[in-house]
PDB file of C-alpha atoms and ligand atoms in Angstrom:
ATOM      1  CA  UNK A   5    -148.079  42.899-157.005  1.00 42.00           C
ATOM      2  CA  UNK A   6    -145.117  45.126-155.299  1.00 41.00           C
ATOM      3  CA  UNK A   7    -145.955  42.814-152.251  1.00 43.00           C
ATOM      4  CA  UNK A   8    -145.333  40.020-153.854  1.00 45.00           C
ATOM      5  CA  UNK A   9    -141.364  39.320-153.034  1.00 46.00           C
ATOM      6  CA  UNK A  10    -141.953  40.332-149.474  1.00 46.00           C
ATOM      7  CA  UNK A  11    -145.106  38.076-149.083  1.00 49.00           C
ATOM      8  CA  UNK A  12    -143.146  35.209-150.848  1.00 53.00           C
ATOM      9  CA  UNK A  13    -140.194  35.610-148.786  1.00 56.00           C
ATOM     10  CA  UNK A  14    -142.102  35.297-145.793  1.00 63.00           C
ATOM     11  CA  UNK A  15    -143.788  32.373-147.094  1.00 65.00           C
ATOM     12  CA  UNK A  16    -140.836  30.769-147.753  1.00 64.00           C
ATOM     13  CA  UNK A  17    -139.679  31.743-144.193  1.00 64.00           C
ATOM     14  CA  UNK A  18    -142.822  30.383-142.565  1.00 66.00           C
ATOM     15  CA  UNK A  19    -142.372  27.303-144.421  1.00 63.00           C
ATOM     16  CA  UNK A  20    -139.104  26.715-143.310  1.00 64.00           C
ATOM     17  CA  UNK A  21    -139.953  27.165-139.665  1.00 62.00           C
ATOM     18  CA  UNK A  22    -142.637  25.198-139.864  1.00 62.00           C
ATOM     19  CA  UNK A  23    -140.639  22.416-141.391  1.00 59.00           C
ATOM     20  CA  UNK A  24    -137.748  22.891-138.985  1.00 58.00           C
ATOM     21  CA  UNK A  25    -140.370  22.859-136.190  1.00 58.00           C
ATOM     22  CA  UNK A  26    -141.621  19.572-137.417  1.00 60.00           C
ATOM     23  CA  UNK A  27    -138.170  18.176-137.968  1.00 57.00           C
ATOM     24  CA  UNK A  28    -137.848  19.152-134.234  1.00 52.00           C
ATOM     25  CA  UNK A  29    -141.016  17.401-133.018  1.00 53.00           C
ATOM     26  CA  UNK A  30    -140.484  14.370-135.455  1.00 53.00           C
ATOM     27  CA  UNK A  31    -136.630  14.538-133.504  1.00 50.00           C
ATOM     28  CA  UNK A  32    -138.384  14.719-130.107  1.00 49.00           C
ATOM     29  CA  UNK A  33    -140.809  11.975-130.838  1.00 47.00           C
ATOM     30  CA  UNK A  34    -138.525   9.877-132.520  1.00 46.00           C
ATOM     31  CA  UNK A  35    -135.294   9.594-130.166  1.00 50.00           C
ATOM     32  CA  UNK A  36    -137.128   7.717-127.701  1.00 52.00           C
ATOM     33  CA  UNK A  37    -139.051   5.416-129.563  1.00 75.00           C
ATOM     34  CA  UNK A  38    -135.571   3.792-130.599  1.00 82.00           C
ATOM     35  CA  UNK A  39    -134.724   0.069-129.484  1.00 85.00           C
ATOM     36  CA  UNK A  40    -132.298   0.365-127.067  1.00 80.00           C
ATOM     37  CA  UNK A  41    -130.995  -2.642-127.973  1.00 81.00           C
ATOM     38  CA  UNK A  42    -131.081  -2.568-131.637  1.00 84.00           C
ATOM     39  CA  UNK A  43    -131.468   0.947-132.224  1.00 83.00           C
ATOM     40  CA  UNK A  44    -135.121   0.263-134.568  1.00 86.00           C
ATOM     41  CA  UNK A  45    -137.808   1.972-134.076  1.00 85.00           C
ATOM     42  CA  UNK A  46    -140.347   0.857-131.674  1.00 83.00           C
ATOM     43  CA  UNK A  47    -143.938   1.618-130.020  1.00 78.00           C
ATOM     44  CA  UNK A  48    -143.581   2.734-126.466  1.00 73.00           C
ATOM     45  CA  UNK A  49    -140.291   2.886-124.441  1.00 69.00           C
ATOM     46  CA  UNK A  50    -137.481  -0.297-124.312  1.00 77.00           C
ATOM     47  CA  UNK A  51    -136.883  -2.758-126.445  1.00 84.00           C
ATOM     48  CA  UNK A  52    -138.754  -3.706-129.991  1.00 87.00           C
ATOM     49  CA  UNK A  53    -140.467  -7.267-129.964  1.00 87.00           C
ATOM     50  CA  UNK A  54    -137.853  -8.908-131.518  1.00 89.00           C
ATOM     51  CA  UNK A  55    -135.455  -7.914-128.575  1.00 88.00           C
ATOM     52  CA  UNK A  56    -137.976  -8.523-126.423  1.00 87.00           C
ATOM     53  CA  UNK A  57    -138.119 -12.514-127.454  1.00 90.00           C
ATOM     54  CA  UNK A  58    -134.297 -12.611-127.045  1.00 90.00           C
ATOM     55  CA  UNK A  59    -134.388 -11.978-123.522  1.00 91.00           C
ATOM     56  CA  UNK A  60    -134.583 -14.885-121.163  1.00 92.00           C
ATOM     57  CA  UNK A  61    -137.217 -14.060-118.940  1.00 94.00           C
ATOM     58  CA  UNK A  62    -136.309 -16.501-115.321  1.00 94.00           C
ATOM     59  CA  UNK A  63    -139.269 -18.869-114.764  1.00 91.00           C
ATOM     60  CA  UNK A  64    -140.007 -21.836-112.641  1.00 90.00           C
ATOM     61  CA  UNK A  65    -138.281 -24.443-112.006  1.00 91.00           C
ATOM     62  CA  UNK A  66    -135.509 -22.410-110.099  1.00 92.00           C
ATOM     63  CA  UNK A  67    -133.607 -22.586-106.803  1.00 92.00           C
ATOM     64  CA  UNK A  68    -136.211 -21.392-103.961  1.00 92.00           C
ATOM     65  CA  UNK A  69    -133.323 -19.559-102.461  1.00 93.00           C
ATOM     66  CA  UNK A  70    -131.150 -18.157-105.030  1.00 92.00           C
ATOM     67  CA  UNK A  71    -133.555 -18.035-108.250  1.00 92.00           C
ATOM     68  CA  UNK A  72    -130.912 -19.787-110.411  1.00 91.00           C
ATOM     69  CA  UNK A  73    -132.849 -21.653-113.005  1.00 90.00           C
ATOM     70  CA  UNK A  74    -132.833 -25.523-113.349  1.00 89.00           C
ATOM     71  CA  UNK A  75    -132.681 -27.167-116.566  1.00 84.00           C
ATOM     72  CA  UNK A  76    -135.209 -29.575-115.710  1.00 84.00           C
ATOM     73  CA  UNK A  77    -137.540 -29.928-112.214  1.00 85.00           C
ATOM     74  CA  UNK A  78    -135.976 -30.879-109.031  1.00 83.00           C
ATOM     75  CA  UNK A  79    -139.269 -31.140-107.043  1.00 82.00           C
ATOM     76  CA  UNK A  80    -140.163 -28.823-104.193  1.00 79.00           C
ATOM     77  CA  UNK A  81    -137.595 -27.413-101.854  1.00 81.00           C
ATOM     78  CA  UNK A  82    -134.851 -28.333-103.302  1.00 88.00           C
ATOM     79  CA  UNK A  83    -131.888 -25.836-103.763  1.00 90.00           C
ATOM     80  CA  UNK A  84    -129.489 -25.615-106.387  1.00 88.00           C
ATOM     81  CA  UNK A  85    -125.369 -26.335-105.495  1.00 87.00           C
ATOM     82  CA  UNK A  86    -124.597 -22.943-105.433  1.00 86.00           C
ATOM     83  CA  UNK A  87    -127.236 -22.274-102.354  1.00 87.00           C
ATOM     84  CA  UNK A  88    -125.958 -25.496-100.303  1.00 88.00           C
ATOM     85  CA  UNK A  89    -122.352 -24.777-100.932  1.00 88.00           C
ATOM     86  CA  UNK A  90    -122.132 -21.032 -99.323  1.00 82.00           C
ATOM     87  CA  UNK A  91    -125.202 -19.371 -98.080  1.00 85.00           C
ATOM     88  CA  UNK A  92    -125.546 -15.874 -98.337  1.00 90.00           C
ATOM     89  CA  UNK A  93    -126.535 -13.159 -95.385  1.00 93.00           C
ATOM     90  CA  UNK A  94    -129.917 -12.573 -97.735  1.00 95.00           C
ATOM     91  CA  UNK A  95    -132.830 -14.911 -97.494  1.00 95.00           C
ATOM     92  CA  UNK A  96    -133.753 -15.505-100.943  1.00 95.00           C
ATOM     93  CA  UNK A  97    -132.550 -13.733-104.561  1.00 96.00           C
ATOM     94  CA  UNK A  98    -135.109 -13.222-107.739  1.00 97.00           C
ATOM     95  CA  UNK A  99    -134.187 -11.943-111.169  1.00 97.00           C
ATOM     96  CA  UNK A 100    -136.283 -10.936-113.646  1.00 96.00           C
ATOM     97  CA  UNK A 101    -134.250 -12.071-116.810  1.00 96.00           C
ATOM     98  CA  UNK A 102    -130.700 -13.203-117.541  1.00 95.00           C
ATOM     99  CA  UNK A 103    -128.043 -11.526-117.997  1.00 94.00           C
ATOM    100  CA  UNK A 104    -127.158 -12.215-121.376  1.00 92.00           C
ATOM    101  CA  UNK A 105    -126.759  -9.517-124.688  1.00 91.00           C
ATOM    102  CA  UNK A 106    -130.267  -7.579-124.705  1.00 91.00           C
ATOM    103  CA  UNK A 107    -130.083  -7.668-120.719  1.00 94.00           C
ATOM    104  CA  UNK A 108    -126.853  -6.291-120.824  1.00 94.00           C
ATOM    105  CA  UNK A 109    -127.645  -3.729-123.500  1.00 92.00           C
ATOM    106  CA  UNK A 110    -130.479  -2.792-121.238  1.00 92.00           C
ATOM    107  CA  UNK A 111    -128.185  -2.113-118.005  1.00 92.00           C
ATOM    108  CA  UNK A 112    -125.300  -0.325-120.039  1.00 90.00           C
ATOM    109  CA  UNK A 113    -127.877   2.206-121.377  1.00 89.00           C
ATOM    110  CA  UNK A 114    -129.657   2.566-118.096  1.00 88.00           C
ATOM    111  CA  UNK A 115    -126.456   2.859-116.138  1.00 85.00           C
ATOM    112  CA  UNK A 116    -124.047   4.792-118.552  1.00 84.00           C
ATOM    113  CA  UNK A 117    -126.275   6.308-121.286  1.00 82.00           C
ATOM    114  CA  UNK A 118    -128.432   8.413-119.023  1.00 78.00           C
ATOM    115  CA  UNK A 119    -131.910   6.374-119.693  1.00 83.00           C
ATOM    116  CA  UNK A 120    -133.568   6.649-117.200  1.00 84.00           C
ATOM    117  CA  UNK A 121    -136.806   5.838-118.457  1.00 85.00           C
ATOM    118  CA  UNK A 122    -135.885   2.843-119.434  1.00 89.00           C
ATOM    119  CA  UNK A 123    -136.337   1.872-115.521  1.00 92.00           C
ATOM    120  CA  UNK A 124    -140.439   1.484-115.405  1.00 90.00           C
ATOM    121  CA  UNK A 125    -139.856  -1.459-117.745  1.00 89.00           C
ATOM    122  CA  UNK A 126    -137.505  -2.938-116.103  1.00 93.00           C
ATOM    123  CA  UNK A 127    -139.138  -2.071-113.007  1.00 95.00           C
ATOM    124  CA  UNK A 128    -141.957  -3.611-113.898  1.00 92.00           C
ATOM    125  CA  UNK A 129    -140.444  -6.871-114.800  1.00 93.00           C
ATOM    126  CA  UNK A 130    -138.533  -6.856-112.287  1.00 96.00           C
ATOM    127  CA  UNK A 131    -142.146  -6.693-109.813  1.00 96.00           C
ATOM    128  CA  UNK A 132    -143.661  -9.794-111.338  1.00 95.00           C
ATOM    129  CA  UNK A 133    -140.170 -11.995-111.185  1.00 96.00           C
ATOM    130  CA  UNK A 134    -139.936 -10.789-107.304  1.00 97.00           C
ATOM    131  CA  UNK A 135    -143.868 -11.040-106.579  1.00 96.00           C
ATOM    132  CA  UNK A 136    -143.304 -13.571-103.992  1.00 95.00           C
ATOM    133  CA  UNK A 137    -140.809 -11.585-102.233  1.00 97.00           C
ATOM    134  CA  UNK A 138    -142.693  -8.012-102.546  1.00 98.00           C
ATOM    135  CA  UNK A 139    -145.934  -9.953-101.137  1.00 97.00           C
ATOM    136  CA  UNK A 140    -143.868 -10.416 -97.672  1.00 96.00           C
ATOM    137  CA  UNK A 141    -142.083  -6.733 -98.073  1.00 98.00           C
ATOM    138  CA  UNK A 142    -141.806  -3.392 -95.645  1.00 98.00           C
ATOM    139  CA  UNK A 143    -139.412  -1.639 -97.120  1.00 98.00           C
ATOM    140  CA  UNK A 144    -137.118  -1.483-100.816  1.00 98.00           C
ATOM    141  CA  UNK A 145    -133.695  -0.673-100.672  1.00 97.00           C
ATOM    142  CA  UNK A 146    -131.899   0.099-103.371  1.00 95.00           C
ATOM    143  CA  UNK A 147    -127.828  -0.865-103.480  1.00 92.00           C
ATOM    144  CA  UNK A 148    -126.376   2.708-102.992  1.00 88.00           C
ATOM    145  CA  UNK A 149    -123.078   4.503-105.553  1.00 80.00           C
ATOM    146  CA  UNK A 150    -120.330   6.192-103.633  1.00 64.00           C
ATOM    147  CA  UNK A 151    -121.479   9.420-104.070  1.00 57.00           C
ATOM    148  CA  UNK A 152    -118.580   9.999-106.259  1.00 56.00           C
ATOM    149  CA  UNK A 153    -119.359   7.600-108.825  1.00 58.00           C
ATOM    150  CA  UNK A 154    -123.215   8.888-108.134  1.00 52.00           C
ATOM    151  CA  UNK A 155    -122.595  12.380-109.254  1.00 54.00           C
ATOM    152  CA  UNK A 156    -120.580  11.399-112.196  1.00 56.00           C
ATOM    153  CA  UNK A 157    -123.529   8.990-113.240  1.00 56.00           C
ATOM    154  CA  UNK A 158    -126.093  11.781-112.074  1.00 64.00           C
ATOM    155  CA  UNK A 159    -128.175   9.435-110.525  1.00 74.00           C
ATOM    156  CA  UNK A 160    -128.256   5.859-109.319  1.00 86.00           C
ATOM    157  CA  UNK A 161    -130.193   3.057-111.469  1.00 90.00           C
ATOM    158  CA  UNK A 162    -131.423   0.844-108.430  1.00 93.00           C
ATOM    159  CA  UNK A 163    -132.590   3.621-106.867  1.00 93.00           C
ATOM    160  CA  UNK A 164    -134.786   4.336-110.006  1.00 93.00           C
ATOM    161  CA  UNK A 165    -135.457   0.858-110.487  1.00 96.00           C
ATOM    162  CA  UNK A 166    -136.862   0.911-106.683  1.00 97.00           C
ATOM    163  CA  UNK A 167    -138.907   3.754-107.788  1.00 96.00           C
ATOM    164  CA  UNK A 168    -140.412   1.732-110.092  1.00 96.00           C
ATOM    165  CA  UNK A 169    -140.777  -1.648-107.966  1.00 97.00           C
ATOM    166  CA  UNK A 170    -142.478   0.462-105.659  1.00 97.00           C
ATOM    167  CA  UNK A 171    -144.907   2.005-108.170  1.00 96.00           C
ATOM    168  CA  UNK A 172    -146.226  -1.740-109.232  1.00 95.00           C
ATOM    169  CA  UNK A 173    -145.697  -3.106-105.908  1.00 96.00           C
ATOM    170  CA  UNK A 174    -146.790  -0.349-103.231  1.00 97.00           C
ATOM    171  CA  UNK A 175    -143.733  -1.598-101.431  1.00 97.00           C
ATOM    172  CA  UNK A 176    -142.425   1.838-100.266  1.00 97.00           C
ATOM    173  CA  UNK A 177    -138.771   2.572-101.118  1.00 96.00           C
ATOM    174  CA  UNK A 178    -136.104   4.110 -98.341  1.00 94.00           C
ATOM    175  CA  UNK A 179    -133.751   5.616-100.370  1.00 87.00           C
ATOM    176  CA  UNK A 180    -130.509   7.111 -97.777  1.00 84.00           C
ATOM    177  CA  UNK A 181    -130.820   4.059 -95.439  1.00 90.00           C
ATOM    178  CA  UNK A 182    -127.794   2.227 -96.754  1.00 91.00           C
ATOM    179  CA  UNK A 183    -124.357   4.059 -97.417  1.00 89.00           C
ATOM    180  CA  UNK A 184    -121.139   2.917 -98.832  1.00 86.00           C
ATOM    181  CA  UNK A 185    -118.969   4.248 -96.611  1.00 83.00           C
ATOM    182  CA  UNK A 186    -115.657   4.169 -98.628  1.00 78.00           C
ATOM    183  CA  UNK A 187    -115.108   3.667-102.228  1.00 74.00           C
ATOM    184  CA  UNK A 188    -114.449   0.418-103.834  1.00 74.00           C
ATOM    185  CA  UNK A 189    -112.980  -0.881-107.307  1.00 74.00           C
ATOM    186  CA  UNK A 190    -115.175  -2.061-110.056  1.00 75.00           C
ATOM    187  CA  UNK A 191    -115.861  -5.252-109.406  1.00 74.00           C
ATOM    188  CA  UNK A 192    -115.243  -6.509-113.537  1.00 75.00           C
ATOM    189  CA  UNK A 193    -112.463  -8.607-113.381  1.00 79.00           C
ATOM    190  CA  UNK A 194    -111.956  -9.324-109.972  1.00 80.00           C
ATOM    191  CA  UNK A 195    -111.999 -13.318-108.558  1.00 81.00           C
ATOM    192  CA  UNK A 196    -114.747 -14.432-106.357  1.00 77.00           C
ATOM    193  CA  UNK A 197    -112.444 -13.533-102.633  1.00 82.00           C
ATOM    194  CA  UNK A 198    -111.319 -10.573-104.808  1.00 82.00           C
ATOM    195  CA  UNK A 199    -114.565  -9.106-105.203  1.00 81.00           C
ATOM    196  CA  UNK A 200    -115.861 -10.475-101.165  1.00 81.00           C
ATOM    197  CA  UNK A 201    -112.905  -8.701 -99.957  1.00 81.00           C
ATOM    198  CA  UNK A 202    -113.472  -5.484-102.151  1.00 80.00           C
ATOM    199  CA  UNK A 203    -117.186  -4.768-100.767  1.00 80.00           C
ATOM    200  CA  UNK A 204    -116.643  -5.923 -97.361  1.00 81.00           C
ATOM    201  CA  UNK A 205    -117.580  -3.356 -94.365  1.00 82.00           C
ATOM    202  CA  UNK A 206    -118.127  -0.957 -97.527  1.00 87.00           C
ATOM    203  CA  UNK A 207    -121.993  -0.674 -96.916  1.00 91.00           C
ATOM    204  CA  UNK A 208    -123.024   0.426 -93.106  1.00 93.00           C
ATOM    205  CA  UNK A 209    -126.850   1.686 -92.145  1.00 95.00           C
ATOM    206  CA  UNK A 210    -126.500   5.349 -90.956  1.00 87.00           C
ATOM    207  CA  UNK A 211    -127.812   5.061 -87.130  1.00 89.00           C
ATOM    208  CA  UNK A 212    -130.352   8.050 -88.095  1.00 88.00           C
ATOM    209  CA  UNK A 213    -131.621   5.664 -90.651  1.00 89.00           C
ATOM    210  CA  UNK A 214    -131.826   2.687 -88.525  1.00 93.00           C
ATOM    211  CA  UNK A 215    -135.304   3.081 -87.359  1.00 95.00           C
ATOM    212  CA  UNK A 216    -136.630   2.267 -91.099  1.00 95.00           C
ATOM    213  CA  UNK A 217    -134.640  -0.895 -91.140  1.00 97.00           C
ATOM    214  CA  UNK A 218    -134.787  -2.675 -87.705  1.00 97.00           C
ATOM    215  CA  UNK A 219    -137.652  -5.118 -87.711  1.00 97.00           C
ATOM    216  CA  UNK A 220    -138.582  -5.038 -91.032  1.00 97.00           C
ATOM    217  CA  UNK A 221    -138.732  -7.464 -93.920  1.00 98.00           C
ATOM    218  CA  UNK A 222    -136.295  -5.264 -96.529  1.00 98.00           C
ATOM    219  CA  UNK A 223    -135.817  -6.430-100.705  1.00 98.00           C
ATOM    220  CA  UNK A 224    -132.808  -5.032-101.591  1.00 98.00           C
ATOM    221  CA  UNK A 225    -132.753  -4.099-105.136  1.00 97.00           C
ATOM    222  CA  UNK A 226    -129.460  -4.071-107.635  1.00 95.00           C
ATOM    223  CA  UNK A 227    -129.516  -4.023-111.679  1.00 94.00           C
ATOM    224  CA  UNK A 228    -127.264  -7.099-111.793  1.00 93.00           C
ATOM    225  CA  UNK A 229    -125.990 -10.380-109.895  1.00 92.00           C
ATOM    226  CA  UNK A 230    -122.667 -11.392-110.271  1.00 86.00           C
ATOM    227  CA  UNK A 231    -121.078 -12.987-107.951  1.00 80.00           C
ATOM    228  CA  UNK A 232    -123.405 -11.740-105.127  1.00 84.00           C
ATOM    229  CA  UNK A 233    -120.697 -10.222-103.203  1.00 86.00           C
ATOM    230  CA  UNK A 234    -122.096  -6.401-103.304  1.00 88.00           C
ATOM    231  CA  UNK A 235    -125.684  -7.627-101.986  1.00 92.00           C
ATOM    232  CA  UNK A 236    -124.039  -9.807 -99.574  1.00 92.00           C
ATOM    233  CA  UNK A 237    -122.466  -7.099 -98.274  1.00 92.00           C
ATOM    234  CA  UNK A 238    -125.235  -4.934 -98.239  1.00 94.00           C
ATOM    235  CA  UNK A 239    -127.499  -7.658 -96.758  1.00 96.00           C
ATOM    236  CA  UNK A 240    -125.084  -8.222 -93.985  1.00 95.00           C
ATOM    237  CA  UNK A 241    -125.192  -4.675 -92.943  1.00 95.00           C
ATOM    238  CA  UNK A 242    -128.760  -3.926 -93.294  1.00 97.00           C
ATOM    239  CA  UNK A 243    -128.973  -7.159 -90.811  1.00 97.00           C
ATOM    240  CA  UNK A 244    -126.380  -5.714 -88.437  1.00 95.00           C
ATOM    241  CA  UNK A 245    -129.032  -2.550 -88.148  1.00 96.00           C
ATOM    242  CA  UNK A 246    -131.950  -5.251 -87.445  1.00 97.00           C
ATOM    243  CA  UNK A 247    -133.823  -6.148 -90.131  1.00 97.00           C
ATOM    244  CA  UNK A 248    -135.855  -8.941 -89.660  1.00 98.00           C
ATOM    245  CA  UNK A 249    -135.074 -10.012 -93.286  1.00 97.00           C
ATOM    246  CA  UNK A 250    -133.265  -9.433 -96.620  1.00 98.00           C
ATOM    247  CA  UNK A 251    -134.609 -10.471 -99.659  1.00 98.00           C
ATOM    248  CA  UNK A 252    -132.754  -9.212-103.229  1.00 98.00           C
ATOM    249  CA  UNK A 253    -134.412  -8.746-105.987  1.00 98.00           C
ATOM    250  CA  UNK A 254    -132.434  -7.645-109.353  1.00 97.00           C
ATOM    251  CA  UNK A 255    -132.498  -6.847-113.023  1.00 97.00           C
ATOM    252  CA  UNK A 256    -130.692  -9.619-114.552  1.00 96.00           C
ATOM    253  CA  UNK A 257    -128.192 -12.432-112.658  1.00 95.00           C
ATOM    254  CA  UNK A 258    -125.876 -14.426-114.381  1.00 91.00           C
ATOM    255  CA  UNK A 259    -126.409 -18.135-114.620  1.00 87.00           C
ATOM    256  CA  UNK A 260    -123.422 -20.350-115.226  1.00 76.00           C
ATOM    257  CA  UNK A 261    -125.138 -22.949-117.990  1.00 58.00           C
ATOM    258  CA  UNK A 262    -122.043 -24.869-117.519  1.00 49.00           C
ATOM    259  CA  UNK A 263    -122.914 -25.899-113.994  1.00 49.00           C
ATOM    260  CA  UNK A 264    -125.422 -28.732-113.856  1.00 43.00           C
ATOM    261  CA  UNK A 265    -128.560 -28.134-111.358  1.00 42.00           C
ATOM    262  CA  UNK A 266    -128.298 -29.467-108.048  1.00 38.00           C
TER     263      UNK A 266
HETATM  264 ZN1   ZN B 159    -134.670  -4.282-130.969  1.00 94.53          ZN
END
């Protein structure tokens, strides 16, 4: 019976290490199982199904060139205003959702928040919306950070979202072949020629790279499509270094419901 204090104390203390344990694995399983969006919890990685049914997946009908959405069915072929009125260096742009509040929930947290496992979701919406492009593919190319912003970020989100394209698609992924070669401003509240002028001659192919660009069919891959002025710019340089064609394929684009379809 002496033992008894020392016995109970150490049951006590076993207790509360196993509870503290559990508290830890119960942390460990719990934090990632959140809702990125709406922070409840939810089975798997991403959003829970109630996010997941705000988000407007892009389906046909939509302009063949730039994947804008129509409201209601032009008929084959035809392309929307924005694709007749300036046509970009790239061939053809597909987005997997738009870029509305969960979509832009989803691209904060995977840019700023350090998620990056929220990319094979993404990733892997982002492979069925661009299925007809990745068919066609050689290489993915992700749009490249100034390494400055890249080592404050710790990593760059189209390169991960590549990674995943890549994974779904077998579409191998060449990571260092395009470089922004000077730094440029955020492009949030910048005008249209603002934001051309901004990125242009800001993305070059490194000649040592070259040799995985020239000839081949490339999808260039971004989180989000603005005004299409950092893709353009990256298309036109990955054309400058040969490639036979540029294709972009992206996380979410805005749509401007405001403009009627074609
Ligand atoms: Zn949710």
């Amino acid at each position: 019976m002496e033992a008894q204090p020392t016995s109970s104390r150490s049951f006590a203390d076993t207790l509360r290490s196993v509870i503290s344990h559990a508290a830890r694995l119960a942390l460990d399983v719990a934090l990632p199982t959140l809702c990125v969006a709406c922070r409840e919890p939810v089975a798997g990685v991403g959003v829970c199904a109630e996010c997941w049914a705000k988000l407007s997946f892009i389906a046909p009908p939509f302009c063949p060139r730039l994947g804008i959405p129509f409201v209601y069915d032009p008929g084959p072929d035809l392309l929307s205003m924005e694709a007749i009125a300036s046509r970009p260096a790239y061939q053809r742009a597909r987005a997997a959702v738009r870029y509305d509040d969960v979509a832009r929930t989803l691209v904060h947290a995977l840019k700023y928040q350090d998620r990056p496992d929220l990319a094979p979701a993404m990733g892997r919406w982002m492979a069925r919306a661009g299925e007809e492009l990745l068919r066609e593919a050689d290489v993915l190319v992700p749009v490249p950070l100034h390494w400055r912003r890249g080592w404050s970020r710790r990593y760059n989100q189209s390169g991960a979202l590549a990674r995943a394209i890549g994974r779904h698609s077998g579409v191998p992924v060449v990571r260092d072949a395009l470089r922004r070669i000077r730094p440029t401003r955020q492009q949030i509240g910048l005008s249209r020629p603002q934001r051309t002028a901004n990125v242009q001659g800001a993305f070059r192919v490194l000649p040592e790279q070259s040799h995985q660009i020239a000839g081949r069919r490339v999808v260039l891959v971004d989180d989000v499509l603005t005004s299409g002025a950092t893709t353009d710019a990256c298309a036109r340089a990955l054309l400058r270094a040969k490639a036979a064609q540029v294709d972009v394929l992206v996380f979410a684009r805005v749509v401007d419901t405001h403009k009627a379809p074609i």
